[in-house]
Short mmCIF file of C-alpha atoms in Angstrom, two decimals:
data_model
loop_
_atom_site.label_atom_id
_atom_site.label_comp_id
_atom_site.label_asym_id
_atom_site.label_seq_id
_atom_site.Cartn_x
_atom_site.Cartn_y
_atom_site.Cartn_z
CA UNK A 27 30.01 7.21 14.83
CA UNK A 28 27.81 8.69 16.97
CA UNK A 29 24.54 10.85 16.07
CA UNK A 30 22.54 13.06 19.38
CA UNK A 31 20.21 15.85 18.57
CA UNK A 32 21.39 18.78 21.46
CA UNK A 33 19.74 21.85 22.24
CA UNK A 34 22.81 24.30 22.65
CA UNK A 35 22.79 28.25 23.88
CA UNK A 36 22.10 29.26 21.13
CA UNK A 37 18.86 26.47 19.67
CA UNK A 38 18.89 22.55 18.52
CA UNK A 39 21.64 20.73 16.23
CA UNK A 40 22.04 18.04 15.37
CA UNK A 41 25.34 16.56 16.42
CA UNK A 42 28.11 13.46 15.80
CA UNK A 43 28.66 12.75 19.99
CA UNK A 44 32.01 11.66 21.05
CA UNK A 45 34.05 11.28 24.48
CA UNK A 46 32.93 9.89 27.40
CA UNK A 47 29.93 10.65 29.59
CA UNK A 48 32.11 13.41 31.61
CA UNK A 49 33.95 14.54 28.60
CA UNK A 50 31.22 14.65 25.27
CA UNK A 51 31.99 16.44 22.87
CA UNK A 52 29.37 17.35 20.16
CA UNK A 53 30.27 18.07 16.54
CA UNK A 54 27.42 20.09 15.04
CA UNK A 55 26.20 18.49 11.77
CA UNK A 56 23.40 19.75 9.13
CA UNK A 57 21.04 16.55 9.54
CA UNK A 58 21.28 12.87 11.15
CA UNK A 59 21.48 12.15 6.85
CA UNK A 60 23.91 14.30 6.66
CA UNK A 61 26.77 14.05 8.88
CA UNK A 62 29.24 16.56 7.95
CA UNK A 63 30.56 18.52 10.90
CA UNK A 64 29.89 22.52 10.44
CA UNK A 65 32.81 23.25 12.77
CA UNK A 66 30.57 24.25 15.94
CA UNK A 67 31.25 22.29 18.68
CA UNK A 68 29.66 22.17 22.30
CA UNK A 69 31.27 20.65 25.04
CA UNK A 70 29.16 18.61 27.54
CA UNK A 71 28.67 22.08 30.24
CA UNK A 72 27.17 23.42 27.48
CA UNK A 73 24.60 20.86 25.78
CA UNK A 74 21.90 18.87 26.95
CA UNK A 75 21.17 15.64 24.75
CA UNK A 76 17.82 15.07 23.08
CA UNK A 77 15.81 11.82 22.02
CA UNK A 78 18.91 11.50 18.63
CA UNK A 79 15.40 11.02 16.33
CA UNK A 80 11.90 12.99 15.98
CA UNK A 81 10.18 9.54 14.26
CA UNK A 82 6.39 10.12 12.92
CA UNK A 83 6.23 6.92 14.05
CA UNK A 84 7.67 4.30 17.03
CA UNK A 85 6.50 0.56 15.15
CA UNK A 86 7.05 -1.92 18.66
CA UNK A 87 7.49 -6.20 19.03
CA UNK A 88 5.60 -7.30 21.37
CA UNK A 89 6.76 -10.28 22.62
CA UNK A 90 9.44 -10.89 20.68
CA UNK A 91 11.66 -12.46 23.97
CA UNK A 92 10.07 -15.77 25.63
CA UNK A 93 11.80 -15.27 29.14
CA UNK A 94 9.76 -11.53 29.65
CA UNK A 95 5.88 -13.49 27.38
CA UNK A 96 7.26 -16.55 30.84
CA UNK A 97 7.21 -14.02 33.21
CA UNK A 98 3.89 -11.46 31.98
CA UNK A 99 2.08 -13.47 30.23
CA UNK A 100 2.00 -16.25 32.26
CA UNK A 101 2.04 -18.25 28.81
CA UNK A 102 4.30 -20.19 26.58
CA UNK A 103 5.68 -17.99 23.82
CA UNK A 104 4.40 -20.82 21.31
CA UNK A 105 0.71 -19.52 22.20
CA UNK A 106 1.88 -16.11 22.02
CA UNK A 107 3.84 -15.22 18.91
CA UNK A 108 4.88 -11.87 18.65
CA UNK A 109 2.23 -9.08 17.43
CA UNK A 110 3.11 -5.40 16.30
CA UNK A 111 1.62 -2.45 17.99
CA UNK A 112 3.04 1.76 17.47
CA UNK A 113 3.32 4.38 19.96
CA UNK A 114 3.15 7.98 18.82
CA UNK A 115 5.62 10.40 18.08
CA UNK A 116 3.98 12.11 21.32
CA UNK A 117 5.27 9.51 23.59
CA UNK A 118 8.67 9.94 23.01
CA UNK A 119 11.65 11.41 25.37
CA UNK A 120 15.57 11.66 25.29
CA UNK A 121 17.82 11.60 27.97
CA UNK A 122 17.43 12.36 31.46
CA UNK A 123 13.76 13.73 30.99
CA UNK A 124 11.36 13.16 33.62
CA UNK A 125 8.58 10.04 32.91
CA UNK A 126 5.50 11.20 33.79
CA UNK A 127 3.17 8.75 35.34
CA UNK A 128 -0.59 9.95 35.82
CA UNK A 129 -2.75 8.97 38.15
CA UNK A 130 -4.67 6.21 35.80
CA UNK A 131 -1.73 4.70 34.32
CA UNK A 132 -0.88 2.69 37.11
CA UNK A 133 2.69 -0.37 37.79
CA UNK A 134 4.06 1.37 35.01
CA UNK A 135 7.13 -0.80 34.04
CA UNK A 136 10.09 -0.02 31.85
CA UNK A 137 11.47 -2.30 29.56
CA UNK A 138 14.82 -2.27 28.02
CA UNK A 139 15.10 -2.73 24.34
CA UNK A 140 17.45 -2.83 21.48
CA UNK A 141 15.77 0.20 18.45
CA UNK A 142 16.82 1.01 14.90
CA UNK A 143 16.91 3.94 13.14
CA UNK A 144 15.44 3.72 9.40
CA UNK A 145 17.37 5.92 6.77
CA UNK A 146 15.48 6.05 3.69
CA UNK A 147 11.46 5.45 2.95
CA UNK A 148 11.14 2.13 2.84
CA UNK A 149 8.54 -0.33 2.55
CA UNK A 150 8.99 -4.29 1.78
CA UNK A 151 12.45 -4.79 3.51
CA UNK A 152 14.25 -7.79 2.04
CA UNK A 153 15.58 -9.19 5.60
CA UNK A 154 18.76 -10.04 3.53
CA UNK A 155 19.49 -6.33 3.28
CA UNK A 156 17.64 -4.59 7.01
CA UNK A 157 21.17 -2.65 6.48
CA UNK A 158 20.52 -0.58 3.87
CA UNK A 159 17.67 0.61 5.53
CA UNK A 160 19.07 1.87 8.87
CA UNK A 161 20.64 5.12 9.94
CA UNK A 162 22.12 2.69 13.18
CA UNK A 163 20.71 1.79 16.68
CA UNK A 164 19.19 3.23 19.94
CA UNK A 165 18.39 2.21 22.75
CA UNK A 166 14.44 2.85 23.83
CA UNK A 167 12.55 2.09 26.75
CA UNK A 168 8.94 0.44 25.92
CA UNK A 169 7.46 2.21 29.38
CA UNK A 170 4.18 0.35 29.77
CA UNK A 171 1.44 0.39 32.42
CA UNK A 172 1.01 -3.34 32.87
CA UNK A 173 -2.60 -2.61 34.77
CA UNK A 174 -3.41 -0.34 30.77
CA UNK A 175 -1.87 -2.71 29.25
CA UNK A 176 -4.86 -5.91 30.45
CA UNK A 177 -7.04 -3.53 30.77
CA UNK A 178 -7.80 -2.13 27.64
CA UNK A 179 -6.76 -4.92 25.40
CA UNK A 180 -5.63 -3.00 23.12
CA UNK A 181 -1.82 -1.89 24.28
CA UNK A 182 -2.17 2.23 22.53
CA UNK A 183 -3.25 3.47 25.26
CA UNK A 184 -0.68 1.95 28.17
CA UNK A 185 2.36 2.28 26.34
CA UNK A 186 1.71 5.73 24.21
CA UNK A 187 0.93 8.15 27.23
CA UNK A 188 3.43 11.12 26.65
CA UNK A 189 6.45 10.54 27.80
CA UNK A 190 6.35 6.35 27.94
CA UNK A 191 9.17 6.86 24.78
CA UNK A 192 12.73 7.54 25.90
CA UNK A 193 15.44 7.21 23.15
CA UNK A 194 19.36 7.50 23.97
CA UNK A 195 21.45 8.56 24.30
CA UNK A 196 22.23 8.74 20.26
CA UNK A 197 21.98 6.30 17.47
CA UNK A 198 25.57 4.15 16.64
CA UNK A 199 25.51 4.21 12.96
CA UNK A 200 28.12 1.28 12.74
CA UNK A 201 25.75 -1.82 12.20
CA UNK A 202 28.60 -4.48 12.46
CA UNK A 203 29.56 -2.63 15.86
CA UNK A 204 28.07 -5.72 17.48
CA UNK A 205 27.04 -9.38 18.31
CA UNK A 206 23.24 -9.39 16.91
CA UNK A 207 23.06 -12.55 18.24
CA UNK A 208 24.64 -11.79 21.27
CA UNK A 209 24.37 -8.53 23.00
CA UNK A 210 23.83 -7.81 25.80
CA UNK A 211 20.84 -5.25 27.47
CA UNK A 212 21.06 -4.44 30.95
CA UNK A 213 18.23 -2.23 32.60
CA UNK A 214 18.65 -0.18 36.39
CA UNK A 215 16.63 1.00 38.82
CA UNK A 216 17.22 3.39 41.73
CA UNK A 217 14.09 3.81 44.05
CA UNK A 218 14.93 5.08 47.64
CA UNK A 219 18.66 5.55 46.58
CA UNK A 220 19.52 1.83 46.43
CA UNK A 221 20.21 0.87 42.45
CA UNK A 222 19.95 -2.69 41.79
CA UNK A 223 19.68 -4.71 37.90
CA UNK A 224 16.41 -5.66 37.22
CA UNK A 225 17.21 -6.53 33.64
CA UNK A 226 20.09 -8.75 32.67
CA UNK A 227 19.42 -10.32 28.81
CA UNK A 228 20.69 -10.98 25.71
CA UNK A 229 19.78 -10.54 22.26
CA UNK A 230 20.38 -14.23 21.79
CA UNK A 231 16.65 -14.75 23.67
CA UNK A 232 15.52 -12.51 20.56
CA UNK A 233 13.04 -14.87 18.94
CA UNK A 234 11.98 -13.11 15.60
CA UNK A 235 15.58 -11.18 14.27
CA UNK A 236 16.32 -8.06 13.20
CA UNK A 237 16.59 -8.41 9.32
CA UNK A 238 12.34 -9.74 9.68
CA UNK A 239 11.38 -7.83 12.14
CA UNK A 240 11.75 -5.05 9.33
CA UNK A 241 10.61 -6.95 6.57
CA UNK A 242 7.40 -8.00 8.96
CA UNK A 243 6.69 -4.54 9.75
CA UNK A 244 7.57 -2.98 5.91
CA UNK A 245 5.11 -5.44 4.63
CA UNK A 246 2.26 -3.25 6.08
CA UNK A 247 3.81 -0.06 6.80
CA UNK A 248 5.98 2.22 4.59
CA UNK A 249 8.65 3.47 6.55
CA UNK A 250 9.98 7.32 7.20
CA UNK A 251 12.96 8.33 6.98
CA UNK A 252 13.39 9.49 11.40
CA UNK A 253 11.06 6.62 12.23
CA UNK A 254 12.63 3.68 14.73
CA UNK A 255 11.81 0.12 14.68
CA UNK A 256 12.41 -1.29 18.97
CA UNK A 257 12.43 -4.84 18.51
CA UNK A 258 10.92 -6.07 22.30
CA UNK A 259 12.52 -6.95 26.00
CA UNK A 260 14.26 -9.12 27.53
CA UNK A 261 12.59 -10.17 30.45
CA UNK A 262 13.48 -8.14 34.32
CA UNK A 263 10.99 -5.30 33.17
CA UNK A 264 9.48 -4.11 36.88
CA UNK A 265 7.28 -1.15 38.35
CA UNK A 266 8.80 2.22 38.39
CA UNK A 267 7.31 5.09 41.11
CA UNK A 268 8.22 8.80 41.13
CA UNK A 269 11.25 9.34 42.44
CA UNK A 270 12.42 6.55 41.31
CA UNK A 271 15.67 6.91 38.20
CA UNK A 272 15.62 3.69 35.57
CA UNK A 273 18.63 2.94 33.21
CA UNK A 274 19.24 0.82 30.53
CA UNK A 275 21.69 0.19 29.11
CA UNK A 276 23.17 -1.70 25.70
CA UNK A 277 26.84 -2.40 26.05
CA UNK A 278 28.71 -0.25 23.01
CA UNK A 279 25.19 1.58 23.06
CA UNK A 280 25.62 3.75 26.05
CA UNK A 281 22.99 3.94 28.97
CA UNK A 282 19.80 5.44 28.38
CA UNK A 283 18.79 7.15 32.05
CA UNK A 284 15.33 9.02 32.94
CA UNK A 285 13.84 9.98 36.19
CA UNK A 286 9.94 8.34 37.25
CA UNK A 287 7.66 12.03 38.56
CA UNK A 288 3.94 11.76 38.93
CA UNK A 289 2.10 13.73 36.68
CA UNK B 26 -17.28 25.61 5.81
CA UNK B 27 -15.99 23.41 3.73
CA UNK B 28 -12.31 23.19 3.77
CA UNK B 29 -10.23 20.98 2.52
CA UNK B 30 -6.77 20.38 0.57
CA UNK B 31 -6.61 19.14 -3.71
CA UNK B 32 -3.81 18.87 -6.26
CA UNK B 33 -4.50 21.02 -8.63
CA UNK B 34 -2.41 22.11 -12.11
CA UNK B 35 0.76 24.04 -10.52
CA UNK B 36 0.38 22.32 -7.11
CA UNK B 37 -0.69 21.16 -4.26
CA UNK B 38 -2.80 23.92 -1.83
CA UNK B 39 -5.04 24.44 0.76
CA UNK B 40 -9.61 25.41 0.21
CA UNK B 41 -12.76 26.34 0.95
CA UNK B 42 -14.68 23.89 -1.25
CA UNK B 43 -17.89 25.29 -2.33
CA UNK B 44 -21.19 24.05 -4.17
CA UNK B 45 -22.07 20.07 -5.13
CA UNK B 46 -20.09 17.63 -6.17
CA UNK B 47 -19.95 17.98 -10.27
CA UNK B 48 -20.05 22.11 -9.68
CA UNK B 49 -17.61 21.77 -6.95
CA UNK B 50 -15.35 25.60 -6.10
CA UNK B 51 -11.82 25.57 -4.08
CA UNK B 52 -11.03 28.99 -3.16
CA UNK B 53 -7.27 28.11 -2.68
CA UNK B 54 -6.90 28.94 1.34
CA UNK B 55 -2.72 29.62 2.89
CA UNK B 56 -3.36 26.55 5.68
CA UNK B 57 -6.39 24.58 7.39
CA UNK B 58 -5.90 27.00 10.15
CA UNK B 59 -6.04 29.66 7.89
CA UNK B 60 -8.46 29.99 5.71
CA UNK B 61 -8.49 33.03 4.42
CA UNK B 62 -8.91 33.37 0.06
CA UNK B 63 -6.11 34.09 -1.84
CA UNK B 64 -8.09 34.30 -4.43
CA UNK B 65 -7.47 32.09 -6.04
CA UNK B 66 -9.89 29.91 -7.57
CA UNK B 67 -10.63 25.98 -9.45
CA UNK B 68 -13.29 24.58 -10.89
CA UNK B 69 -14.25 20.80 -10.20
CA UNK B 70 -12.65 20.17 -13.60
CA UNK B 71 -8.93 20.48 -12.28
CA UNK B 72 -8.41 19.70 -8.96
CA UNK B 73 -8.14 16.56 -7.07
CA UNK B 74 -9.32 16.37 -3.48
CA UNK B 75 -7.01 14.58 -1.42
CA UNK B 76 -7.32 13.58 2.25
CA UNK B 77 -7.88 17.29 4.00
CA UNK B 78 -5.35 16.80 6.57
CA UNK B 79 -1.96 15.49 6.97
CA UNK B 80 -2.27 14.03 10.95
CA UNK B 81 0.67 12.86 13.21
CA UNK B 82 -1.45 10.49 14.16
CA UNK B 83 -5.14 9.12 13.70
CA UNK B 84 -6.47 7.87 17.22
CA UNK B 85 -9.48 5.88 17.53
CA UNK B 86 -12.13 4.20 19.40
CA UNK B 87 -13.46 0.79 19.03
CA UNK B 88 -16.31 -0.92 20.11
CA UNK B 89 -18.37 2.14 20.55
CA UNK B 90 -20.76 0.53 19.05
CA UNK B 91 -23.12 -1.29 20.59
CA UNK B 92 -24.88 -3.26 17.65
CA UNK B 93 -21.16 -3.35 16.16
CA UNK B 94 -19.38 -5.37 19.50
CA UNK B 95 -22.56 -7.97 19.02
CA UNK B 96 -21.49 -8.15 14.97
CA UNK B 97 -17.67 -8.45 15.12
CA UNK B 98 -16.89 -9.62 18.87
CA UNK B 99 -20.42 -11.43 19.41
CA UNK B 100 -20.18 -9.68 22.27
CA UNK B 101 -22.27 -8.17 24.54
CA UNK B 102 -20.44 -4.13 24.29
CA UNK B 103 -20.87 -4.15 28.47
CA UNK B 104 -18.23 -7.47 28.47
CA UNK B 105 -16.82 -5.50 26.04
CA UNK B 106 -15.85 -1.33 26.73
CA UNK B 107 -14.61 0.72 23.90
CA UNK B 108 -10.90 0.57 23.72
CA UNK B 109 -8.05 3.03 22.37
CA UNK B 110 -5.97 2.28 19.34
CA UNK B 111 -3.41 4.33 16.67
CA UNK B 112 -4.04 4.57 13.23
CA UNK B 113 -0.11 5.66 11.50
CA UNK B 114 -0.21 9.08 9.73
CA UNK B 115 1.41 6.46 7.06
CA UNK B 116 -2.19 4.91 6.43
CA UNK B 117 -3.49 7.85 5.64
CA UNK B 118 -4.76 8.20 1.62
CA UNK B 119 -7.77 11.04 0.47
CA UNK B 120 -11.32 10.49 -1.56
CA UNK B 121 -11.35 9.24 -4.22
CA UNK B 122 -7.08 6.87 -3.51
CA UNK B 123 -7.27 2.95 -4.09
CA UNK B 124 -7.34 1.01 -0.60
CA UNK B 125 -4.81 -1.61 -1.13
CA UNK B 126 -5.48 -4.69 0.08
CA UNK B 127 -1.73 -6.48 0.06
CA UNK B 128 -2.47 -10.93 0.21
CA UNK B 129 -1.46 -11.06 3.74
CA UNK B 130 -4.53 -8.95 5.12
CA UNK B 131 -7.41 -11.44 4.45
CA UNK B 132 -11.27 -10.44 5.32
CA UNK B 133 -10.62 -7.03 4.45
CA UNK B 134 -13.95 -4.26 5.43
CA UNK B 135 -14.92 -0.95 5.74
CA UNK B 136 -15.91 0.39 8.94
CA UNK B 137 -17.24 4.30 8.38
CA UNK B 138 -17.04 6.61 11.22
CA UNK B 139 -17.75 10.60 12.39
CA UNK B 140 -14.45 11.83 13.52
CA UNK B 141 -13.11 15.32 14.04
CA UNK B 142 -10.00 17.45 13.52
CA UNK B 143 -8.14 18.51 16.38
CA UNK B 144 -7.55 22.19 15.80
CA UNK B 145 -4.95 23.45 18.71
CA UNK B 146 -2.48 21.27 20.63
CA UNK B 147 -4.62 19.75 23.01
CA UNK B 148 -4.19 17.83 26.86
CA UNK B 149 -6.27 17.08 29.14
CA UNK B 150 -9.31 18.31 27.00
CA UNK B 151 -12.88 19.08 29.01
CA UNK B 152 -15.24 17.28 27.63
CA UNK B 153 -18.05 20.25 27.86
CA UNK B 154 -15.43 22.27 26.24
CA UNK B 155 -14.53 20.81 23.10
CA UNK B 156 -15.69 21.97 20.78
CA UNK B 157 -12.61 24.67 21.59
CA UNK B 158 -10.03 21.91 20.68
CA UNK B 159 -11.46 20.59 16.58
CA UNK B 160 -11.62 22.71 13.38
CA UNK B 161 -14.17 20.58 11.84
CA UNK B 162 -15.52 17.11 11.83
CA UNK B 163 -14.85 14.72 9.10
CA UNK B 164 -15.45 10.70 7.30
CA UNK B 165 -13.62 8.53 8.37
CA UNK B 166 -12.98 5.18 7.38
CA UNK B 167 -11.53 2.81 9.34
CA UNK B 168 -10.51 -0.40 6.86
CA UNK B 169 -9.95 -3.89 9.26
CA UNK B 170 -8.59 -6.96 8.38
CA UNK B 171 -10.83 -8.04 10.23
CA UNK B 172 -8.40 -11.84 9.92
CA UNK B 173 -5.05 -9.79 11.50
CA UNK B 174 -7.38 -7.88 13.51
CA UNK B 175 -8.07 -12.15 16.04
CA UNK B 176 -5.15 -12.98 14.89
CA UNK B 177 -2.75 -10.48 16.43
CA UNK B 178 -4.42 -9.52 18.51
CA UNK B 179 -3.20 -5.74 18.82
CA UNK B 180 -5.04 -3.44 15.44
CA UNK B 181 -2.35 -1.68 14.67
CA UNK B 182 -1.65 -3.85 12.17
CA UNK B 183 -5.28 -5.12 10.81
CA UNK B 184 -6.03 -1.34 10.82
CA UNK B 185 -3.03 -0.05 10.07
CA UNK B 186 -2.04 -0.74 6.89
CA UNK B 187 -0.91 1.96 4.13
CA UNK B 188 -4.60 2.82 2.48
CA UNK B 189 -6.28 1.52 5.47
CA UNK B 190 -7.35 5.38 7.06
CA UNK B 191 -9.18 7.02 3.72
CA UNK B 192 -10.08 10.75 5.32
CA UNK B 193 -12.71 13.41 3.61
CA UNK B 194 -14.06 14.37 1.10
CA UNK B 195 -13.59 17.41 3.30
CA UNK B 196 -13.57 19.32 6.88
CA UNK B 197 -17.14 20.70 8.12
CA UNK B 198 -16.20 23.70 10.33
CA UNK B 199 -18.95 24.18 11.36
CA UNK B 200 -19.64 21.93 14.43
CA UNK B 201 -23.54 23.30 15.52
CA UNK B 202 -24.61 21.95 12.00
CA UNK B 203 -25.22 18.69 13.01
CA UNK B 204 -27.53 16.89 16.25
CA UNK B 205 -24.60 14.46 17.27
CA UNK B 206 -27.24 12.62 19.18
CA UNK B 207 -28.57 12.05 16.08
CA UNK B 208 -26.56 11.96 12.95
CA UNK B 209 -26.97 9.32 9.68
CA UNK B 210 -24.20 7.29 8.78
CA UNK B 211 -24.72 4.66 5.82
CA UNK B 212 -22.21 3.28 3.92
CA UNK B 213 -23.25 1.86 0.44
CA UNK B 214 -20.79 -0.67 -1.33
CA UNK B 215 -20.49 -1.35 -4.99
CA UNK B 216 -19.50 -4.37 -6.13
CA UNK B 217 -19.75 -6.45 -9.52
CA UNK B 218 -21.89 -3.20 -10.40
CA UNK B 219 -24.45 -3.44 -8.05
CA UNK B 220 -24.36 -1.17 -5.15
CA UNK B 221 -26.16 -1.76 -2.04
CA UNK B 222 -26.24 -0.07 1.04
CA UNK B 223 -24.42 -2.17 4.28
CA UNK B 224 -24.45 0.52 7.17
CA UNK B 225 -27.57 2.50 8.39
CA UNK B 226 -26.82 3.25 12.15
CA UNK B 227 -27.24 6.47 13.57
CA UNK B 228 -24.66 8.24 16.42
CA UNK B 229 -27.85 7.53 18.39
CA UNK B 230 -26.01 4.54 18.89
CA UNK B 231 -22.45 5.84 20.09
CA UNK B 232 -21.65 4.73 23.42
CA UNK B 233 -19.23 7.01 24.71
CA UNK B 234 -20.17 10.98 23.70
CA UNK B 235 -16.75 13.15 21.51
CA UNK B 236 -16.62 15.07 24.63
CA UNK B 237 -16.12 12.10 26.76
CA UNK B 238 -14.08 10.93 23.92
CA UNK B 239 -12.18 13.68 23.13
CA UNK B 240 -10.95 13.54 27.20
CA UNK B 241 -9.98 10.50 27.60
CA UNK B 242 -7.90 10.43 24.60
CA UNK B 243 -5.75 13.88 25.35
CA UNK B 244 -5.48 12.63 28.64
CA UNK B 245 -3.42 10.41 27.50
CA UNK B 246 -2.15 11.62 24.34
CA UNK B 247 -1.07 15.11 23.20
CA UNK B 248 -3.21 16.07 20.93
CA UNK B 249 -1.70 17.76 17.69
CA UNK B 250 -3.38 20.86 14.66
CA UNK B 251 -4.23 18.69 12.30
CA UNK B 252 -4.84 15.27 13.91
CA UNK B 253 -7.25 13.17 13.78
CA UNK B 254 -9.64 11.63 16.35
CA UNK B 255 -12.42 8.74 14.84
CA UNK B 256 -14.70 8.10 16.80
CA UNK B 257 -16.06 4.34 16.33
CA UNK B 258 -17.93 2.17 13.76
CA UNK B 259 -21.85 0.97 13.87
CA UNK B 260 -23.20 -2.38 12.34
CA UNK B 261 -23.07 -2.70 8.82
CA UNK B 262 -18.63 -3.57 8.72
CA UNK B 263 -18.69 -5.84 5.68
CA UNK B 264 -16.24 -7.62 3.72
CA UNK B 265 -14.67 -5.99 0.13
CA UNK B 266 -12.33 -7.62 -2.49
CA UNK B 267 -9.95 -6.05 -4.90
CA UNK B 268 -12.99 -4.27 -7.98
CA UNK B 269 -15.23 -2.98 -5.12
CA UNK B 270 -15.76 1.00 -4.63
CA UNK B 271 -17.00 1.54 -1.26
CA UNK B 272 -18.91 5.04 -0.21
CA UNK B 273 -18.95 5.90 3.71
CA UNK B 274 -21.88 8.93 3.50
CA UNK B 275 -22.99 11.33 6.59
CA UNK B 276 -25.88 13.22 5.01
CA UNK B 277 -24.48 17.18 5.79
CA UNK B 278 -20.46 16.29 5.88
CA UNK B 279 -20.59 14.68 1.84
CA UNK B 280 -19.65 11.13 0.81
CA UNK B 281 -15.98 9.34 0.95
CA UNK B 282 -15.70 7.53 -2.03
CA UNK B 283 -13.01 4.38 -2.51
CA UNK B 284 -11.73 1.80 -4.98
CA UNK B 285 -10.20 -1.44 -3.62
CA UNK B 286 -7.71 -2.54 -5.50
CA UNK B 287 -5.22 -5.15 -4.72
CA UNK B 288 -1.35 -4.17 -3.00
#
C-alpha cells in the first residue's frame, strides 16, 4: 500500500495513493497509522502530494556507501566509518516543492537515499525485528551544501537548511516489496533542458544494513511515530543550480522530483 | 516574569513561577505565549517543574567561548570558529530529571549554557532586533560524551542522546534583567557527597554575541515558537559519573539541577 499526504480542495488529508503518475487516485484515510478509507476520493487533478510524513526529526547516516565516501571525502570507507547526523523538521518539503538555495550555501548537491518511516515509539530496536518499528519506505533527497559541510565541520547547517530534505512521493508500506540487498537508486538531473542520469547505484553498496542502522540510532534517540531514518547516499551526487530539476527514482517506490530555486 | 511548565495533581500546566526555591508558587496560565493567570495556584509541595518548553529542535553553537575551545579542542579559537549543531527534541528533560548515561557514551561532561526560547516563527532575524523573537532566557546543560564527539566527528549523537539536554528551571522573560556582556555562568558538580565549583565563567567570554547567533542560525533554519537556541559553553566542563549531581547556575536565572544515572 502507498500512503501519502495531500492538499485537496477542502484541506489536507492523509490518503492511500493508487494508480500511476498521470492517473493517480487518492483515497482519504484518517491518519497514516489508521489507513481505513473514509470514502472520500480525489483524482490527480484534484490534489497535490505533500511530504507524506511530518517527522519530529530526520536522522541520517553519512558515509554509508563506499563509492560515495571515495567521491566526496577522497578517502577509503575503512578510514571513515558511517556517522550519524540530524536534519531538522523544518528542512522537510514534499514532492514538487522547490529546493531553495540561499546565497551562503554554495556547491549544493543532491543525495538520493532510501529512507524508512518509523511506526511507533522505538528505543533499542533489535536489528532482527526492525520491520516491527517501520511503517514503510520513502525516498529522501539529503540535499547538502558541500562548501558549508566542509567549512563547518558539523553537517547540521549544510544539510539542514529549510527545504533541504525533500521526502516522497509517498510511503510504501509493503516492506517485503524490495530486495534490500539489491535495490536500484537512480538520480536524474535536468539542467538547461537536458536530463542526465547522475546516480546509478544499488543498495548492495550499503555498508551498514537497515536493521543495524535502526538498532544503532535508536540506542541513542527515542524514535517517534512518523520520524524518518535515511540510510545514506550512494555515489553520483552532483551540484544543482537554480533552474534545474532533480529526480530521485527508486524503482517500485516511485520518483521524488523537485525544482531548484534561488532562496 | 518567570514561566515554567509543571506537573500538578490534576495534570500538566504552564505557570508563572514566583518566590524562591523552598517556597515557590506556580500560578497556572493557559500557555507560555498567553501568560494570563487562570486563577489556579499550586504551592511547591504540590508541583514538580518540567522542562519549561517543548522545542521542536534545540540549535546549539559549539566553540563559542575561547577558553572552552582551548580546553576541549587543544586549539586556538581563531583556528576553530564556532559551529552549529542540533540536539533533537527527544534529548530534552527538565529540572530534577536524571541524565541517563548509556554504556556506549563514555566520558560524559556537562556544559552549562545560557539559552533563549524563541517566541514566534522566525527567519532571517535582524541581529539588532533579536529581542522581538525571544520569549526569554533559560539554562541549558549541553551534555556531551567527549569520546563519541571525537570518534564520530559529527556531534549529533554525542550531544543528542535521550536526556542529554536538561532545560530549566524556568524561562525568564525580562530580557533586560541581565547585562549580557557580563553575566556569570557557574557549574557545581557533586561527586561522592562533595560539591565542587567547576565552571566559573562569564558571558564576557562569548565570541559571537546573541543577536548575531540568532541572525546566523535563522538564516538557515526557520525557528518555531518554543524552539531553543543555546549559545555555547564556557570553560570548566568536566566528566560526570552515575551518582553525581550537576547544578548549572546563572545568577538571576536560577539553578538547573540534575542527578546522573546509568541508563
